[in-house]
Short mmCIF file of C-alpha atoms in Angstrom, two decimals:
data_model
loop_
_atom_site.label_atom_id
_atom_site.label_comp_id
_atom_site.label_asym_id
_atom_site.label_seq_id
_atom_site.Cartn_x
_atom_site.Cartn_y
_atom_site.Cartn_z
CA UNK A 22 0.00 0.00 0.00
CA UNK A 23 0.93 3.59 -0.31
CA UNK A 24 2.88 5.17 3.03
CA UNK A 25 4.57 8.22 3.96
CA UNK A 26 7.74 8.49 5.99
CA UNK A 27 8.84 11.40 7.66
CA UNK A 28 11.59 12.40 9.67
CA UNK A 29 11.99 11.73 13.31
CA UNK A 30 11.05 14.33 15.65
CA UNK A 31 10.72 17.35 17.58
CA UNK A 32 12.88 19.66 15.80
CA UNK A 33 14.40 22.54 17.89
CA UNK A 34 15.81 25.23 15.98
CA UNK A 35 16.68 29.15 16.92
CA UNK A 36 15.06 31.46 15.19
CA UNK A 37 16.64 32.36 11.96
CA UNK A 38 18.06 28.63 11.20
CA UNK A 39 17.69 26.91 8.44
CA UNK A 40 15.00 23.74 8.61
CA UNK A 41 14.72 21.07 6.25
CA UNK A 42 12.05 18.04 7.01
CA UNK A 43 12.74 15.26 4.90
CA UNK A 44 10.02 12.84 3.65
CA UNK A 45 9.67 10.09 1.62
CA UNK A 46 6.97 7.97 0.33
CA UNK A 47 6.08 4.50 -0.95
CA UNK A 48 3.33 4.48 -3.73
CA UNK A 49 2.03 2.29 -7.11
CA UNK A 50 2.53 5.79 -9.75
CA UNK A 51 3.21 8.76 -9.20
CA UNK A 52 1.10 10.32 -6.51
CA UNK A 53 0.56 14.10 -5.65
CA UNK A 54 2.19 15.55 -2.91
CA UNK A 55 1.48 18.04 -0.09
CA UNK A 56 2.84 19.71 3.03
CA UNK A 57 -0.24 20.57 5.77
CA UNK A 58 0.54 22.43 9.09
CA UNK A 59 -1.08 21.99 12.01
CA UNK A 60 -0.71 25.13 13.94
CA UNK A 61 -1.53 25.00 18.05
CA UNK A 62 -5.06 25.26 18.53
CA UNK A 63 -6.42 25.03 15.05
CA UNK A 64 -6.99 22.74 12.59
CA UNK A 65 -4.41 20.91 9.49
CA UNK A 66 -4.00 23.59 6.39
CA UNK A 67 -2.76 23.18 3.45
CA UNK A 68 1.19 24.70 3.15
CA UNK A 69 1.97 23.26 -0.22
CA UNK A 70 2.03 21.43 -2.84
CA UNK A 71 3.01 19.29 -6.04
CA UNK A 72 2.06 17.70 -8.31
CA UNK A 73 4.11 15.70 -10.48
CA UNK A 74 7.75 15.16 -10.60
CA UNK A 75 10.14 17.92 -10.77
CA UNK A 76 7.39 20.28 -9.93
CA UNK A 77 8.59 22.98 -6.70
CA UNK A 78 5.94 23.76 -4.36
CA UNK A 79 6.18 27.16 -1.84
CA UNK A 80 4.51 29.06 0.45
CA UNK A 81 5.01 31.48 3.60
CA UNK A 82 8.72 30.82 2.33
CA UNK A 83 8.48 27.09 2.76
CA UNK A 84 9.52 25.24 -0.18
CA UNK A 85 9.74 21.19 -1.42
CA UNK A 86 10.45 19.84 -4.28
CA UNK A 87 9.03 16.71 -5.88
CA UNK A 88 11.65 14.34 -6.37
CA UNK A 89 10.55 10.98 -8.37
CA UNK A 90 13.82 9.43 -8.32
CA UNK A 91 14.13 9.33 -4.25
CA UNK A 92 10.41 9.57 -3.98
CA UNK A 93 11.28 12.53 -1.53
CA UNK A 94 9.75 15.76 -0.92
CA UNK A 95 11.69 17.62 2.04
CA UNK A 96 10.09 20.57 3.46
CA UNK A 97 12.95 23.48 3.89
CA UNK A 98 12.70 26.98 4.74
CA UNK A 99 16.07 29.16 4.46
CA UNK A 100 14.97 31.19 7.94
CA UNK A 101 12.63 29.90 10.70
CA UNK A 102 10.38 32.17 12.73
CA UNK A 103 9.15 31.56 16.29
CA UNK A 104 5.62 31.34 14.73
CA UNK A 105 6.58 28.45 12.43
CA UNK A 106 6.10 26.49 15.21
CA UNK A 107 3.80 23.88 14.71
CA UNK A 108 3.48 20.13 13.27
CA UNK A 109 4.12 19.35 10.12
CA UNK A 110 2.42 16.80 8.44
CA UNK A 111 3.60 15.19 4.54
CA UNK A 112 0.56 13.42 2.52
CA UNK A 113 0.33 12.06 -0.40
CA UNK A 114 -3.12 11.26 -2.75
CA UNK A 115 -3.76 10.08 -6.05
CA UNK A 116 -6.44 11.72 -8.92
CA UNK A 117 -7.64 8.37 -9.78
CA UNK A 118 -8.43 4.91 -8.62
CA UNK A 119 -9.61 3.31 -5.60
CA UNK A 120 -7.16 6.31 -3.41
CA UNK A 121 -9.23 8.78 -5.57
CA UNK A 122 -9.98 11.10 -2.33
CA UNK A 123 -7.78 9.42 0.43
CA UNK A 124 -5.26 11.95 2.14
CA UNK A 125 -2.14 9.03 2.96
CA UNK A 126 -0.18 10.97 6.23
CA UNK A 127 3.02 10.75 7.88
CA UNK A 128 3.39 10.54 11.30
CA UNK A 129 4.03 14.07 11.73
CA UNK A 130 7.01 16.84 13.06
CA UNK A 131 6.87 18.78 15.32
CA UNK A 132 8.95 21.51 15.02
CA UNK A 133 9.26 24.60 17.91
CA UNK A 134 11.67 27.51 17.28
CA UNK A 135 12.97 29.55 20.05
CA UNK A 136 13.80 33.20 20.10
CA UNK B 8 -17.03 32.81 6.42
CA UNK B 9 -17.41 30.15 8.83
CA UNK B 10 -14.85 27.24 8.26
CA UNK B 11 -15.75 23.40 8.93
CA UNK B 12 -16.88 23.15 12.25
CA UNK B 13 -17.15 20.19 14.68
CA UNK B 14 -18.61 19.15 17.73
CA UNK B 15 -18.47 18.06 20.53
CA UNK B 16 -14.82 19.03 21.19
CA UNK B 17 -14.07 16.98 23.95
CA UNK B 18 -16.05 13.86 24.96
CA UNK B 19 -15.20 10.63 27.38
CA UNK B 20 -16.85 7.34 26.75
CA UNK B 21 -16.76 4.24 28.46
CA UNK B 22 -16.14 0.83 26.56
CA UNK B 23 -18.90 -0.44 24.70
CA UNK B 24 -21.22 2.56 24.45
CA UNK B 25 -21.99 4.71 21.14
CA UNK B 26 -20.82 7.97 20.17
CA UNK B 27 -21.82 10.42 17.78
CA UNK B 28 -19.71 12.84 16.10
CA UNK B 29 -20.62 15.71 14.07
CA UNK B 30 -18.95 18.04 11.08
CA UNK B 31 -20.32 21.22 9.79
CA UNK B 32 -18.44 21.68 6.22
CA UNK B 33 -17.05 24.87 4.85
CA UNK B 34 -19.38 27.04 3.30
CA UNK B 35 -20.20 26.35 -0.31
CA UNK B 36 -18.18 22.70 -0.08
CA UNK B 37 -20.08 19.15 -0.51
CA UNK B 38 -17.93 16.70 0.19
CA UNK B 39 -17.32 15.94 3.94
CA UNK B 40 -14.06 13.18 4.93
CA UNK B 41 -13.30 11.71 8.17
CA UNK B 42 -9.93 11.09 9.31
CA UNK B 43 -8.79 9.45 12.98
CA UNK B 44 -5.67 11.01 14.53
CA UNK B 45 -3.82 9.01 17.78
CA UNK B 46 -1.96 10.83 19.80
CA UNK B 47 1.94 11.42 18.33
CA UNK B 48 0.62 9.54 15.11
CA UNK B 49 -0.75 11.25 11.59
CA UNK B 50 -4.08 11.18 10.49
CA UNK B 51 -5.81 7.72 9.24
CA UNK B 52 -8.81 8.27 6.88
CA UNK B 53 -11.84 6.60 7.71
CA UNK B 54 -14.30 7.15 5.16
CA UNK B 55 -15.30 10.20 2.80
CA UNK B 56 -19.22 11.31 1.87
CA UNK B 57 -20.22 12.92 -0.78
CA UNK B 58 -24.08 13.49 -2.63
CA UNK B 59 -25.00 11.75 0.55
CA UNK B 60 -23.29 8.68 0.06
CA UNK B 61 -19.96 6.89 1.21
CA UNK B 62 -17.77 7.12 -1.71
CA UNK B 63 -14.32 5.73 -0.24
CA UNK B 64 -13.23 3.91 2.83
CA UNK B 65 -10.02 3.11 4.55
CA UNK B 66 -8.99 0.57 6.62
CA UNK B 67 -12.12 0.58 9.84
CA UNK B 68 -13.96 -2.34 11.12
CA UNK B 69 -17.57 -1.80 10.21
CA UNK B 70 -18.00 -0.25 13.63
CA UNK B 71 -17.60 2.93 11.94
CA UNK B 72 -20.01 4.46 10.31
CA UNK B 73 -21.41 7.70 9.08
CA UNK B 74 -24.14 9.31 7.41
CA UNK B 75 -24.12 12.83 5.14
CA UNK B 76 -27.18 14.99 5.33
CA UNK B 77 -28.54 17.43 2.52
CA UNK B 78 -27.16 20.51 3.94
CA UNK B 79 -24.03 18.44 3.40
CA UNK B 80 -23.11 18.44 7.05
CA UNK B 81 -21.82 14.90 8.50
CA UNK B 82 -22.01 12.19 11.53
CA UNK B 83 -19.46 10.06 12.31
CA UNK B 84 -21.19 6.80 14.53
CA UNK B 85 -18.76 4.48 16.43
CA UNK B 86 -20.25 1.86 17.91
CA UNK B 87 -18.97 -0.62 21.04
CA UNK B 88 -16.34 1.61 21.73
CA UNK B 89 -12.66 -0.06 22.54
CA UNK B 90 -9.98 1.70 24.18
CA UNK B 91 -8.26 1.95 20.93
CA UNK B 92 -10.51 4.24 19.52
CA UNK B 93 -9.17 7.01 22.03
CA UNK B 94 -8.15 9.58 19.19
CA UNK B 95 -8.77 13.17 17.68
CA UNK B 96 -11.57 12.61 14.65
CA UNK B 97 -10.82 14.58 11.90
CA UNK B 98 -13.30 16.37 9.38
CA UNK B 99 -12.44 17.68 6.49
CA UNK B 100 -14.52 19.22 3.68
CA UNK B 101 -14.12 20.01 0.32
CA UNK B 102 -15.93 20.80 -2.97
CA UNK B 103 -16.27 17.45 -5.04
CA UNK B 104 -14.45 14.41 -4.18
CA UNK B 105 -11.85 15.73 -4.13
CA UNK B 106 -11.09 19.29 -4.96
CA UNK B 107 -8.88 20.09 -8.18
CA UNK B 108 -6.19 21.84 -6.01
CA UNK B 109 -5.94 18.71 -3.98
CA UNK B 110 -6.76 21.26 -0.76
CA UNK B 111 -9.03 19.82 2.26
CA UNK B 112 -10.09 22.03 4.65
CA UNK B 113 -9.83 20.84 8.31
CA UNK B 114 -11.80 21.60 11.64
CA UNK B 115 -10.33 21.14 14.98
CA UNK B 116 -11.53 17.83 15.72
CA UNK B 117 -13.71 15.95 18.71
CA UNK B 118 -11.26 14.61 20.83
CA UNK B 119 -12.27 11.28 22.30
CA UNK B 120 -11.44 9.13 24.86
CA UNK B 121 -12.60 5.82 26.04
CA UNK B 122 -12.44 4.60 29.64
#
């Protein structure tokens, strides 16, 4: 079946560091591929996305980059702020088939960034 | 614009009674999914409703179950409650089965937890 794999967590980082998340996945084809947040007290939204290889998604200064041949797509950010703390989540879904629909999720990061 | 909203937000159950979940979608969105989240774990999907019908459904024992009314709003039913059911539950709406930017929109969740 389809699964995602993200790196092991927390991540502590000073403000102004450099993050990078890695993630990988296991899937039949070539799925699309998202970054959600999960921000204290509210619910998952979306950060990113991409959708087929070589594609670069970015947001709020986050970027990942769809890598087919290490079915990878590591969350980075060149400077962290104290309010990028949150959990980070890496998905994957399909447009088709019987995981027409289905969000697959990593376990999650959680990442906290100090002043 | 009100986003999806759920109730209740807390609940505790003993094992082997009922529960009842609810999910108020995003305004203008018809398509309601559930998804269970353990604690330290990412989010499993359960099932996904949509024109008042279950259209997909992961890996749950039958003891899940839901229902999608015409204002598009959603129950999630769990019957004979184990311990292992202690989790957050998940909605998520969107418009269609899956929206074309791939984007589900998330409430906070019910958090339950079984005795």
């Amino acid at each position: 079946g389809n699964s995602v794999t993200q790196m092991e967590g927390p991540v502590t980082l000073s403000e102004e560091a450099f993050l990078t998340i890695n993630c990988t996945y296991t899937a039949t084809g070539y799925p699309s591929l998202f970054w959600y947040v999960q921000y204290p007290g509210e619910g998952l939204q979306l950060l990113l996305k991409a959708t087929k290889a070589d594609d670069k998604g970015s947001n709020k200064g986050f970027e990942a980059t769809y890598r087919k041949e290490t079915t990878s797509f590591h969350l980075e950010k060149g400077s962290v702020q104290v309010s990028d703390s949150a959990v980070y989540f890496c998905a994957l879904t399909f447009s088709g088939g019987t995981s027409y629909g289905k969000l697959t999720f990593g376990q999650g990061t959680i990442l906290t960034v100090h002043p | 614009d009100a986003g999806v909203t759920q109730s209740p937000t807390h609940l505790i159950k003993t094992r082997g009674q009922q529960v009842t979940l609810r999910c108020s979608p995003k305004s203008g969105h018809d398509t309601v999914s559930w998804y269970q989240q353990a604690l330290g774990q990412g989010p499993q999907f359960i099932f996904q409703y949509y024109e008042e019908e279950e259209r997909q459904r992961g890996n749950f024992p039958d003891r899940f179950s839901g229902h999608q009314f015409p204002n598009y709003s959603s129950e999630l039913n769990v019957n004979a409650l184990l311990l292992g059911d202690s989790a957050l539950y998940l909605c998520a709406s969107s418009l269609g089965q899956f929206a074309n930017t791939g984007e589900l929109f998330f409430g906070e969740g019910s958090r339950l937890t079984v005795l």
